[in-house]
GROMACS .gro file of C-alpha atoms in nm:
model
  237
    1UNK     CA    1   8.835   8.096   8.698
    2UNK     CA    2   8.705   7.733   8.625
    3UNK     CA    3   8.969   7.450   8.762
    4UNK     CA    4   8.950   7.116   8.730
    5UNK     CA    5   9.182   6.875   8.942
    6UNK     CA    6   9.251   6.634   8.729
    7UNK     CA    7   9.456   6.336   8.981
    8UNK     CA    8   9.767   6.392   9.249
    9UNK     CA    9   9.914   6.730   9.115
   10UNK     CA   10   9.731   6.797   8.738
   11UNK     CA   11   9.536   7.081   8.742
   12UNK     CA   12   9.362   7.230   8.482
   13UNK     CA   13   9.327   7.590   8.469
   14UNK     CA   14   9.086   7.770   8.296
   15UNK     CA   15   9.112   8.196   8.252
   16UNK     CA   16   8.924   8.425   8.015
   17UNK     CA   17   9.192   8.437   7.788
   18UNK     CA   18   9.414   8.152   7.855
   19UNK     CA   19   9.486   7.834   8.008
   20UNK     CA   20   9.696   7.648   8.210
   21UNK     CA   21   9.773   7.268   8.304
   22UNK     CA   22   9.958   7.186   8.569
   23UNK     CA   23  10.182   6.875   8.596
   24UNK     CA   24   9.944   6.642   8.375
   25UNK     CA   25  10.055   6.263   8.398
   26UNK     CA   26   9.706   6.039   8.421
   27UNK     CA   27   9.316   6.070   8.340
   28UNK     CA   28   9.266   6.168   8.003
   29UNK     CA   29   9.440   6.382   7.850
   30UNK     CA   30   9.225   6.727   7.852
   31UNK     CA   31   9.113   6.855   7.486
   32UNK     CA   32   9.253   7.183   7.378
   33UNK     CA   33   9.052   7.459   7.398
   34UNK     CA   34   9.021   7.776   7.202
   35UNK     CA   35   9.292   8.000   7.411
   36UNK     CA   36   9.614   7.997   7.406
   37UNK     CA   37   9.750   7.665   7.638
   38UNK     CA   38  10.037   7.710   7.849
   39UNK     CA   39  10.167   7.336   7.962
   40UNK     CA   40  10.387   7.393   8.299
   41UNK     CA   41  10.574   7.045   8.406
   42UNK     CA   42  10.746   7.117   8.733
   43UNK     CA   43  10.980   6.837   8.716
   44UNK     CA   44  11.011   6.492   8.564
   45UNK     CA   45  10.926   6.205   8.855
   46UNK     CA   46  10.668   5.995   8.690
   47UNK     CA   47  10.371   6.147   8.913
   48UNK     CA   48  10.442   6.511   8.736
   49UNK     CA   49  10.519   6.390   8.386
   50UNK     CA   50  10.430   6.164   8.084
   51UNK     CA   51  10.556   6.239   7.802
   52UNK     CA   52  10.234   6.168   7.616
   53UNK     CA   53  10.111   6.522   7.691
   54UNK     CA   54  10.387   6.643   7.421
   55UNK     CA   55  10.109   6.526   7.157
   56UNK     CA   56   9.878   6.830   7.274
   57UNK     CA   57  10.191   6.996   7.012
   58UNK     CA   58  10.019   6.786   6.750
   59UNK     CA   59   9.631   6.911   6.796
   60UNK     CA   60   9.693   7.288   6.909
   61UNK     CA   61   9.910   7.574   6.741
   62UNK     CA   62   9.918   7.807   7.060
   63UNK     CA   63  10.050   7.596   7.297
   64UNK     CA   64  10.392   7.604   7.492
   65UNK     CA   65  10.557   7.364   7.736
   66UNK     CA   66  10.707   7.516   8.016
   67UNK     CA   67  10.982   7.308   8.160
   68UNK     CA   68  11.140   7.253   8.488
   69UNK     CA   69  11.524   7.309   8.566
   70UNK     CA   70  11.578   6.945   8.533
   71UNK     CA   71  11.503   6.846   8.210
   72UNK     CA   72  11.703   6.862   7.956
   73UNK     CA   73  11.644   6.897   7.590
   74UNK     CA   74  11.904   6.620   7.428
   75UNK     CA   75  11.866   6.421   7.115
   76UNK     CA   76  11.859   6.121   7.330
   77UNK     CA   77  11.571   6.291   7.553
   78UNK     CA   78  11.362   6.385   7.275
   79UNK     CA   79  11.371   6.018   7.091
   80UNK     CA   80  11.288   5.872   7.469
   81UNK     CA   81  11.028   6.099   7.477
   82UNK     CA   82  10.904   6.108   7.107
   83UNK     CA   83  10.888   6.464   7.098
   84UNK     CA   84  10.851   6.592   6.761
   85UNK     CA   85  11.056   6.880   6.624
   86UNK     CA   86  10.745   7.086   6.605
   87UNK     CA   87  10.680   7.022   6.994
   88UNK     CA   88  11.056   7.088   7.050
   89UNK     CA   89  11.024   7.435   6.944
   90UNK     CA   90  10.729   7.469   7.140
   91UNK     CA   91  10.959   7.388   7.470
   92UNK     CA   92  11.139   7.612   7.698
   93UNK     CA   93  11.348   7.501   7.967
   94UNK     CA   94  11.362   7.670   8.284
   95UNK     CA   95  11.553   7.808   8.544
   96UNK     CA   96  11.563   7.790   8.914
   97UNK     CA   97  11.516   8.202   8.924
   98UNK     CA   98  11.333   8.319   8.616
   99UNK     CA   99  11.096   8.586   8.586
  100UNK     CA  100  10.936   8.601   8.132
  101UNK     CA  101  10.678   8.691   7.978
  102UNK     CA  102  10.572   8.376   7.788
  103UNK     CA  103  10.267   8.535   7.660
  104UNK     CA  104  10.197   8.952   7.645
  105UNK     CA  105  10.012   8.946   7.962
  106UNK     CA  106  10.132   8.637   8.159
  107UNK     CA  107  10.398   8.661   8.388
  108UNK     CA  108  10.599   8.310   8.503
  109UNK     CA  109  10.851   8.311   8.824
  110UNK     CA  110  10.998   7.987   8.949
  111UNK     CA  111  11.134   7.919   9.267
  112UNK     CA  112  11.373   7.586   9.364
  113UNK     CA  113  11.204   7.268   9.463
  114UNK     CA  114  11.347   7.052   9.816
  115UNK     CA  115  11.311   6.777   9.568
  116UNK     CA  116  11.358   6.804   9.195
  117UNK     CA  117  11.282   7.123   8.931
  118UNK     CA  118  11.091   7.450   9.003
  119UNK     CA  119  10.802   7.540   9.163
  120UNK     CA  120  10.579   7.798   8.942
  121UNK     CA  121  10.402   8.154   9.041
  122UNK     CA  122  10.216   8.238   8.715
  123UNK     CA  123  10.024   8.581   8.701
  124UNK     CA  124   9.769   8.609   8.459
  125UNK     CA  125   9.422   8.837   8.418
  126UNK     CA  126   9.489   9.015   8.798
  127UNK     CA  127   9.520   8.635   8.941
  128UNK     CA  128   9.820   8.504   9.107
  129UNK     CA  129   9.852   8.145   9.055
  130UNK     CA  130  10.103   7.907   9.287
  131UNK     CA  131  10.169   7.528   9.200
  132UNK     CA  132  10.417   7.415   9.421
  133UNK     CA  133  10.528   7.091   9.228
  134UNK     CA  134  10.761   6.916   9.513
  135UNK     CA  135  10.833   7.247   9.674
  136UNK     CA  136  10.777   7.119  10.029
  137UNK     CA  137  10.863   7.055  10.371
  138UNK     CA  138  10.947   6.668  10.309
  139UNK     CA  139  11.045   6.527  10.711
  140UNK     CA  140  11.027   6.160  10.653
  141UNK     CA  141  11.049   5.955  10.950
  142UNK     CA  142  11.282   5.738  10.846
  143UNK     CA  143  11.526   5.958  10.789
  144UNK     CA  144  11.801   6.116  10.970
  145UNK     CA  145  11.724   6.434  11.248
  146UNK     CA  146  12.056   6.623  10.978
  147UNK     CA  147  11.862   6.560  10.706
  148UNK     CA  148  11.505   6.635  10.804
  149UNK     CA  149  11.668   6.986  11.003
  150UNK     CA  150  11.847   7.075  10.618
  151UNK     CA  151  11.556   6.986  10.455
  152UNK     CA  152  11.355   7.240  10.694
  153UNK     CA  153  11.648   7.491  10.669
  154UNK     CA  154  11.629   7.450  10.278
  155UNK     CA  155  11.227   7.505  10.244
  156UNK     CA  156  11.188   7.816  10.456
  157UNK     CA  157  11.497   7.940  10.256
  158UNK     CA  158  11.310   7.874   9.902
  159UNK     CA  159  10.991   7.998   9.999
  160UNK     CA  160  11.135   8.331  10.173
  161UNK     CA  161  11.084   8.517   9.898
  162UNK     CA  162  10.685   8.448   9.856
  163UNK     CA  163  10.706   8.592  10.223
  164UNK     CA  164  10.337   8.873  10.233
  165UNK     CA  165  10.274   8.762   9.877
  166UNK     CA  166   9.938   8.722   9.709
  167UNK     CA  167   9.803   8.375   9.597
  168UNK     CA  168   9.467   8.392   9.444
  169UNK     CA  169   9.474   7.990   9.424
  170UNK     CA  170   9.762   7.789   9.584
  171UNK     CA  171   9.837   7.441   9.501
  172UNK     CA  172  10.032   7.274   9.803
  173UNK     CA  173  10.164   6.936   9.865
  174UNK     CA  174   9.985   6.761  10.158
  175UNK     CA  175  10.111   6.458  10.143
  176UNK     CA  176  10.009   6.146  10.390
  177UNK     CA  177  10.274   5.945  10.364
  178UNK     CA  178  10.453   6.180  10.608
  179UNK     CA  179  10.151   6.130  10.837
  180UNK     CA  180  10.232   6.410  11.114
  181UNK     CA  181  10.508   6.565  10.915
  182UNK     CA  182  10.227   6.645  10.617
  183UNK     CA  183  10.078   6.931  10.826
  184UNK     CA  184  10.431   7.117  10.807
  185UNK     CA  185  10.496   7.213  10.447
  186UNK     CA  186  10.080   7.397  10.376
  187UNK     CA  187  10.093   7.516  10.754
  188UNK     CA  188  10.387   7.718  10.693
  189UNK     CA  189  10.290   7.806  10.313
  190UNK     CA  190   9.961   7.928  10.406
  191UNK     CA  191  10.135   8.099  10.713
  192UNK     CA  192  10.398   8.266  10.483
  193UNK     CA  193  10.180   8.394  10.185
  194UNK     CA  194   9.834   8.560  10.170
  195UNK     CA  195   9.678   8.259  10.026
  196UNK     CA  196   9.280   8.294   9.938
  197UNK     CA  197   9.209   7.942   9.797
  198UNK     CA  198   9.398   7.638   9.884
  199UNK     CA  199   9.410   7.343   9.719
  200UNK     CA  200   9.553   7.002   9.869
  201UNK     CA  201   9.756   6.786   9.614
  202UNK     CA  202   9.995   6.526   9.643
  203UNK     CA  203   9.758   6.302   9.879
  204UNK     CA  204   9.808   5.990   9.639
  205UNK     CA  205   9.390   5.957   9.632
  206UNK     CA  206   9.381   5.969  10.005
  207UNK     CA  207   9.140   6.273   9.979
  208UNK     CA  208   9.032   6.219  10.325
  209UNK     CA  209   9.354   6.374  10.458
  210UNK     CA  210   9.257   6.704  10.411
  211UNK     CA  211   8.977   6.648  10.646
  212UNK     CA  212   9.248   6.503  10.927
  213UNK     CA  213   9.461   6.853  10.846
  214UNK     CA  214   9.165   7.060  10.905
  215UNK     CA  215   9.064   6.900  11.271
  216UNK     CA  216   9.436   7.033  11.314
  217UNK     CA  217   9.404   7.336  11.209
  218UNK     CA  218   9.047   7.473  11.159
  219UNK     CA  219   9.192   7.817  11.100
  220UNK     CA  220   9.258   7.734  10.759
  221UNK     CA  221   8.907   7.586  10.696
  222UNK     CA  222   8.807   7.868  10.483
  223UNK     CA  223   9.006   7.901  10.268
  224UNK     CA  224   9.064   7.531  10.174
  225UNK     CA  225   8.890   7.392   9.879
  226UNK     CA  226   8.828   6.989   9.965
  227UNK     CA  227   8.901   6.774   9.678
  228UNK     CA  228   8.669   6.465   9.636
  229UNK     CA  229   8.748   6.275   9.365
  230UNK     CA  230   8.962   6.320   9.049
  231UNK     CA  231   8.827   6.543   8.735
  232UNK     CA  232   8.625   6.714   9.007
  233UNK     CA  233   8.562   7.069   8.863
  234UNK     CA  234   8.562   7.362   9.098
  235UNK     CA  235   8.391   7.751   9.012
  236UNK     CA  236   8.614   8.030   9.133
  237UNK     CA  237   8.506   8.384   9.200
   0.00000   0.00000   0.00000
């Protein structure tokens, strides 16, 4: 499994017989390859989404975009977004709760996000593959204690059913703009599944937090892959 982090929350996935990219929205665009392409966008905040990676539609036949619960495939949506009729057909919106089949031996679930769209568990070739778009314990300072205790009641109630499972690579938010409150979303998600490769996103370039969550909690070291810089490209057993 060869995966390439491409800036914030864009991964690039890379399996015998398929791949996957994850939330693409800056650096280059990556070239298709010569497997199938699956194209998940979690949600559509402008650090998950540009619209420009509908024109991977125009260079590659096998490819399908995977979309989160909150986008919406109107006339006025595609025209905003110049998607093409041919990349139209290519979409499928999803659900808060689905379980398909979008190709003979991948399996997509989603799960709700604390913020906008779906959060996606994607098993493919015996892996088990987690990107947790904004699925996350958000407790902003600024905020009120009601909404920071709902937003803790509503992630433990999202993620409750990932409860013992397996993640072969997980993709959590650990975000530093929460400063403190960034250790609580990956504590618990790495507390809650059997994770066996983490990787940090969501640090805004700020790579350096990871670090700062490790002297925290050094249990976690080893299975935490330390990002460095973006379109750094990581070997997985």
């Amino acid at each position: 499994m060869r995966v390439t982090f491409l800036a914030h929350d864009g991964f690039l996935i890379e399996l015998n017989t398929v791949c996957l990219l994850f939330d693409w929205w800056k650096e280059p665009i990556p070239p298709p390859l010569d497997k199938p392409l699956l194209v998940f966008i979690s949600h559509r905040h402008e650090d998950h989404f540009n619209p420009e990676v509908f024109t991977l539609a125009e260079r590659k036949a096998d490819i399908q975009f995977l979309l989160g619960s909150d986008f919406h495939l109107l006339s006025r949506n595609l025209e905003k977004w110049r998607l093409t009729p041919e990349a139209a057909a290519k979409c499928r919106r999803c659900g808060k709760h689905d379980v398909f089949q979008p190709l003979p031996a991948v399996t997509v679930e989603t799960f709700p996000s604390t913020d906008e769209g779906v959060a996606w568990m994607v098993t493919a070739e015996d892996k088990a593959i987690f990107h947790a778009g904004d699925l996350n314990w958000w407790h902003w300072a600024e905020e009120g204690d009601a909404w920071n205790r709902n937003m803790e009641a509503n992630f433990k109630r999202y993620t409750e059913p990932l409860r013992g499972r397996r993640a072969d690579l997980a993709m959590l938010p650990l975000d530093p703009r929460l400063e403190s409150g960034g250790d609580l979303g990956p504590d618990y998600f790495l507390g809650l599944m059997d994770v066996r490769r983490f990787f940090p996103m969501h640090q805004w370039d700020h790579f350096e937090f990871t670090d700062e969550f490790l002297k925290r909690y050094p249990q976690f070291a080893p299975i935490t892959v330390k990002i460095h810089h973006n379109l750094e490209t990581f070997q997985l057993d």
